[in-house]
């Protein structure tokens, strides 16, 4: 039995359990008449990730020479982007790679560092945490999530599809060979002092990430993966010498957590992989040269198909069927880089498929009713 066959069987068995557990944070629920969509301009962040030739000590301290040479990402923003104020505390990250691992690190300013969750694969975001999301081939399906808190407790998941498309997280999936470590710049769980913050390092093996990558691992020069980072931050009070989540005096429930991210989503939902940033890999040693980021040439066409997907999903919720009519979907004329508009749309009772063909006829992009987007061979 192949890896993908085992995962599909496991997904079917665990759907009921993990849809509840893992999807509870997704505030952007599909309503009776519309699919929530990003409310900001599509402008994913970009980062060039260079190769390191030295062993990386995963201790959370970020003091290796390679980290010192690597560039920081932009400071994190609210998950909704410019729709909300800037975060209270600064967060930024770096990325490196070698032939065995992809490395992530983050520095988080924080005057009170605390954590409570100690069981692996527990719901880590019930604490303040740092999270990594990776979609190697950018199709929004079969992607990875890793969460770690200040205690170093890990939660790794495989997502076969986003929650909006009806699939659960595979919580039983583990990143074999994963290395993580957190370092506290202050004291952990001590309300009596003021901390500077905490930092984290992660090393993820390529051989595990390659299981659902559908592209070479390690990557080659110029390869691009979709990646995002999220920092969960809860407001707190101090009671009897302990940190306690702040509550709404009217409801008695914990105040909503803040979600601060590298590439903004435009809505309160991390599981819209199409909004994640682009990481471009370079085989050049870190510090040896500067490589320009090259925009993915099909990205504008992919985003046009994604907007069609949003419209089709909402149309289906309202009319119980999909539509071939761009007018009914509220989509007008547009100009795409390298691709012809309009798309061809095929529908059945419960599915749709839309295709865009490149101006030279050499490439075709396809999106389906469950959001899977991919390039298909000419003539298929």
mmCIF file of C-alpha atoms in Angstrom, residues 70-237:
data_model
loop_
_atom_site.group_PDB
_atom_site.id
_atom_site.type_symbol
_atom_site.label_atom_id
_atom_site.label_comp_id
_atom_site.label_asym_id
_atom_site.label_seq_id
_atom_site.Cartn_x
_atom_site.Cartn_y
_atom_site.Cartn_z
ATOM 1 C CA UNK A 70 20.157 35.444 6.199
ATOM 2 C CA UNK A 71 17.605 38.194 5.631
ATOM 3 C CA UNK A 72 14.610 38.691 7.880
ATOM 4 C CA UNK A 73 11.140 38.565 6.474
ATOM 5 C CA UNK A 74 9.031 41.687 6.699
ATOM 6 C CA UNK A 75 7.572 42.243 10.149
ATOM 7 C CA UNK A 76 4.397 40.261 10.679
ATOM 8 C CA UNK A 77 1.026 41.960 10.306
ATOM 9 C CA UNK A 78 -2.486 41.129 11.444
ATOM 10 C CA UNK A 79 -3.969 38.129 9.656
ATOM 11 C CA UNK A 80 -6.509 40.470 8.012
ATOM 12 C CA UNK A 81 -3.733 42.753 6.797
ATOM 13 C CA UNK A 82 -4.428 46.479 6.599
ATOM 14 C CA UNK A 83 -8.008 45.897 7.729
ATOM 15 C CA UNK A 84 -6.722 45.707 11.311
ATOM 16 C CA UNK A 85 -4.114 47.588 13.413
ATOM 17 C CA UNK A 86 -0.480 46.529 13.490
ATOM 18 C CA UNK A 87 0.452 43.842 16.061
ATOM 19 C CA UNK A 88 1.356 44.896 19.599
ATOM 20 C CA UNK A 89 4.672 43.012 19.466
ATOM 21 C CA UNK A 90 7.155 42.506 16.635
ATOM 22 C CA UNK A 91 7.632 39.144 14.907
ATOM 23 C CA UNK A 92 9.943 38.218 12.030
ATOM 24 C CA UNK A 93 11.399 35.033 10.543
ATOM 25 C CA UNK A 94 14.206 33.615 8.396
ATOM 26 C CA UNK A 95 14.553 30.535 6.169
ATOM 27 C CA UNK A 96 17.575 28.464 5.081
ATOM 28 C CA UNK A 97 18.083 25.018 3.574
ATOM 29 C CA UNK A 98 20.640 22.296 2.958
ATOM 30 C CA UNK A 99 20.516 18.855 1.372
ATOM 31 C CA UNK A 100 18.774 17.315 4.398
ATOM 32 C CA UNK A 101 16.541 19.988 5.943
ATOM 33 C CA UNK A 102 14.659 23.190 5.423
ATOM 34 C CA UNK A 103 15.290 25.478 8.398
ATOM 35 C CA UNK A 104 12.981 28.103 9.891
ATOM 36 C CA UNK A 105 13.635 30.514 12.709
ATOM 37 C CA UNK A 106 11.631 33.321 14.269
ATOM 38 C CA UNK A 107 12.197 36.097 16.765
ATOM 39 C CA UNK A 108 9.187 37.228 18.793
ATOM 40 C CA UNK A 109 9.149 40.236 21.086
ATOM 41 C CA UNK A 110 7.114 39.446 24.179
ATOM 42 C CA UNK A 111 7.161 40.982 27.687
ATOM 43 C CA UNK A 112 5.532 37.921 29.268
ATOM 44 C CA UNK A 113 6.542 34.516 27.899
ATOM 45 C CA UNK A 114 4.315 31.685 29.081
ATOM 46 C CA UNK A 115 3.099 28.257 28.028
ATOM 47 C CA UNK A 116 0.951 25.455 29.434
ATOM 48 C CA UNK A 117 0.510 22.743 26.775
ATOM 49 C CA UNK A 118 3.005 19.893 27.164
ATOM 50 C CA UNK A 119 1.441 16.966 25.251
ATOM 51 C CA UNK A 120 2.627 16.418 21.695
ATOM 52 C CA UNK A 121 -0.120 16.892 19.099
ATOM 53 C CA UNK A 122 -2.344 18.676 21.590
ATOM 54 C CA UNK A 123 -4.061 21.866 20.386
ATOM 55 C CA UNK A 124 -0.991 24.092 20.682
ATOM 56 C CA UNK A 125 -2.720 27.334 19.660
ATOM 57 C CA UNK A 126 -4.550 27.302 22.991
ATOM 58 C CA UNK A 127 -1.200 28.780 24.082
ATOM 59 C CA UNK A 128 0.777 31.543 22.427
ATOM 60 C CA UNK A 129 2.618 29.758 19.636
ATOM 61 C CA UNK A 130 4.525 29.977 16.343
ATOM 62 C CA UNK A 131 3.231 28.152 13.258
ATOM 63 C CA UNK A 132 4.587 27.192 9.828
ATOM 64 C CA UNK A 133 2.419 26.313 6.820
ATOM 65 C CA UNK A 134 3.904 24.732 3.669
ATOM 66 C CA UNK A 135 2.243 23.928 0.327
ATOM 67 C CA UNK A 136 5.082 22.703 -1.924
ATOM 68 C CA UNK A 137 3.289 22.717 -5.289
ATOM 69 C CA UNK A 138 0.840 25.541 -4.598
ATOM 70 C CA UNK A 139 -2.316 23.588 -5.497
ATOM 71 C CA UNK A 140 -3.883 24.269 -2.017
ATOM 72 C CA UNK A 141 -4.151 20.508 -1.400
ATOM 73 C CA UNK A 142 -1.825 18.182 0.540
ATOM 74 C CA UNK A 143 -0.038 20.753 2.641
ATOM 75 C CA UNK A 144 1.720 20.782 5.992
ATOM 76 C CA UNK A 145 1.281 22.623 9.277
ATOM 77 C CA UNK A 146 3.561 22.735 12.325
ATOM 78 C CA UNK A 147 2.871 24.558 15.597
ATOM 79 C CA UNK A 148 5.267 24.985 18.539
ATOM 80 C CA UNK A 149 4.829 26.864 21.833
ATOM 81 C CA UNK A 150 7.412 28.396 24.163
ATOM 82 C CA UNK A 151 7.719 25.083 26.017
ATOM 83 C CA UNK A 152 8.831 23.445 22.773
ATOM 84 C CA UNK A 153 5.678 21.329 22.486
ATOM 85 C CA UNK A 154 4.970 20.315 18.879
ATOM 86 C CA UNK A 155 1.832 19.705 16.825
ATOM 87 C CA UNK A 156 2.301 18.601 13.208
ATOM 88 C CA UNK A 157 -0.531 17.995 10.762
ATOM 89 C CA UNK A 158 -1.106 17.007 7.159
ATOM 90 C CA UNK A 159 -4.031 18.712 5.411
ATOM 91 C CA UNK A 160 -5.413 16.850 2.380
ATOM 92 C CA UNK A 161 -7.604 19.878 1.550
ATOM 93 C CA UNK A 162 -8.513 23.126 3.309
ATOM 94 C CA UNK A 163 -11.364 22.804 5.797
ATOM 95 C CA UNK A 164 -13.623 24.832 3.464
ATOM 96 C CA UNK A 165 -13.364 22.010 0.924
ATOM 97 C CA UNK A 166 -14.583 19.331 3.297
ATOM 98 C CA UNK A 167 -11.447 17.502 4.428
ATOM 99 C CA UNK A 168 -10.032 17.070 7.935
ATOM 100 C CA UNK A 169 -6.505 17.416 9.199
ATOM 101 C CA UNK A 170 -4.576 14.157 9.493
ATOM 102 C CA UNK A 171 -3.463 14.601 13.067
ATOM 103 C CA UNK A 172 -1.775 11.189 13.251
ATOM 104 C CA UNK A 173 0.775 12.221 10.599
ATOM 105 C CA UNK A 174 4.210 13.013 12.052
ATOM 106 C CA UNK A 175 7.320 14.702 10.661
ATOM 107 C CA UNK A 176 9.850 11.967 11.376
ATOM 108 C CA UNK A 177 13.240 13.512 12.139
ATOM 109 C CA UNK A 178 11.761 16.914 12.968
ATOM 110 C CA UNK A 179 13.944 19.139 15.173
ATOM 111 C CA UNK A 180 12.601 22.161 17.061
ATOM 112 C CA UNK A 181 13.803 24.244 19.992
ATOM 113 C CA UNK A 182 12.619 27.398 21.744
ATOM 114 C CA UNK A 183 14.840 29.851 23.605
ATOM 115 C CA UNK A 184 13.444 32.269 26.176
ATOM 116 C CA UNK A 185 14.956 35.727 26.401
ATOM 117 C CA UNK A 186 13.826 36.105 29.990
ATOM 118 C CA UNK A 187 12.079 33.601 32.245
ATOM 119 C CA UNK A 188 9.274 31.261 31.300
ATOM 120 C CA UNK A 189 5.998 31.381 33.240
ATOM 121 C CA UNK A 190 7.260 34.012 35.675
ATOM 122 C CA UNK A 191 4.910 37.021 35.956
ATOM 123 C CA UNK A 192 7.274 38.749 38.397
ATOM 124 C CA UNK A 193 9.619 40.079 35.696
ATOM 125 C CA UNK A 194 9.543 41.537 32.193
ATOM 126 C CA UNK A 195 10.911 39.372 29.376
ATOM 127 C CA UNK A 196 12.381 40.425 26.040
ATOM 128 C CA UNK A 197 10.681 37.647 24.084
ATOM 129 C CA UNK A 198 11.403 34.209 22.704
ATOM 130 C CA UNK A 199 12.925 32.695 19.591
ATOM 131 C CA UNK A 200 12.495 29.387 17.867
ATOM 132 C CA UNK A 201 14.341 27.159 15.388
ATOM 133 C CA UNK A 202 12.922 24.325 13.287
ATOM 134 C CA UNK A 203 14.519 21.763 10.967
ATOM 135 C CA UNK A 204 12.171 19.756 8.722
ATOM 136 C CA UNK A 205 13.603 16.843 6.700
ATOM 137 C CA UNK A 206 13.129 16.968 2.946
ATOM 138 C CA UNK A 207 12.412 13.245 2.761
ATOM 139 C CA UNK A 208 9.235 13.735 4.828
ATOM 140 C CA UNK A 209 8.139 16.943 3.109
ATOM 141 C CA UNK A 210 8.647 15.186 -0.203
ATOM 142 C CA UNK A 211 5.858 12.703 0.550
ATOM 143 C CA UNK A 212 3.180 15.094 -0.731
ATOM 144 C CA UNK A 213 5.311 17.677 -2.520
ATOM 145 C CA UNK A 214 4.697 16.426 -6.080
ATOM 146 C CA UNK A 215 7.958 18.131 -7.025
ATOM 147 C CA UNK A 216 11.670 17.498 -6.370
ATOM 148 C CA UNK A 217 13.044 17.632 -2.824
ATOM 149 C CA UNK A 218 15.447 19.158 -2.041
ATOM 150 C CA UNK A 219 14.385 21.905 -4.448
ATOM 151 C CA UNK A 220 16.529 23.184 -7.297
ATOM 152 C CA UNK A 221 17.644 26.672 -8.217
ATOM 153 C CA UNK A 222 14.626 28.914 -8.681
ATOM 154 C CA UNK A 223 12.005 26.448 -7.410
ATOM 155 C CA UNK A 224 9.198 28.099 -5.475
ATOM 156 C CA UNK A 225 7.004 26.806 -2.632
ATOM 157 C CA UNK A 226 4.041 28.475 -0.930
ATOM 158 C CA UNK A 227 4.780 29.180 2.754
ATOM 159 C CA UNK A 228 3.281 31.229 5.545
ATOM 160 C CA UNK A 229 3.956 31.836 9.217
ATOM 161 C CA UNK A 230 1.503 32.631 11.979
ATOM 162 C CA UNK A 231 1.990 33.759 15.542
ATOM 163 C CA UNK A 232 -0.921 33.246 17.946
ATOM 164 C CA UNK A 233 -1.028 35.708 20.837
ATOM 165 C CA UNK A 234 -3.585 35.688 23.686
ATOM 166 C CA UNK A 235 -4.272 38.580 26.009
ATOM 167 C CA UNK A 236 -3.733 37.623 29.642
ATOM 168 C CA UNK A 237 -4.083 38.686 33.240
#
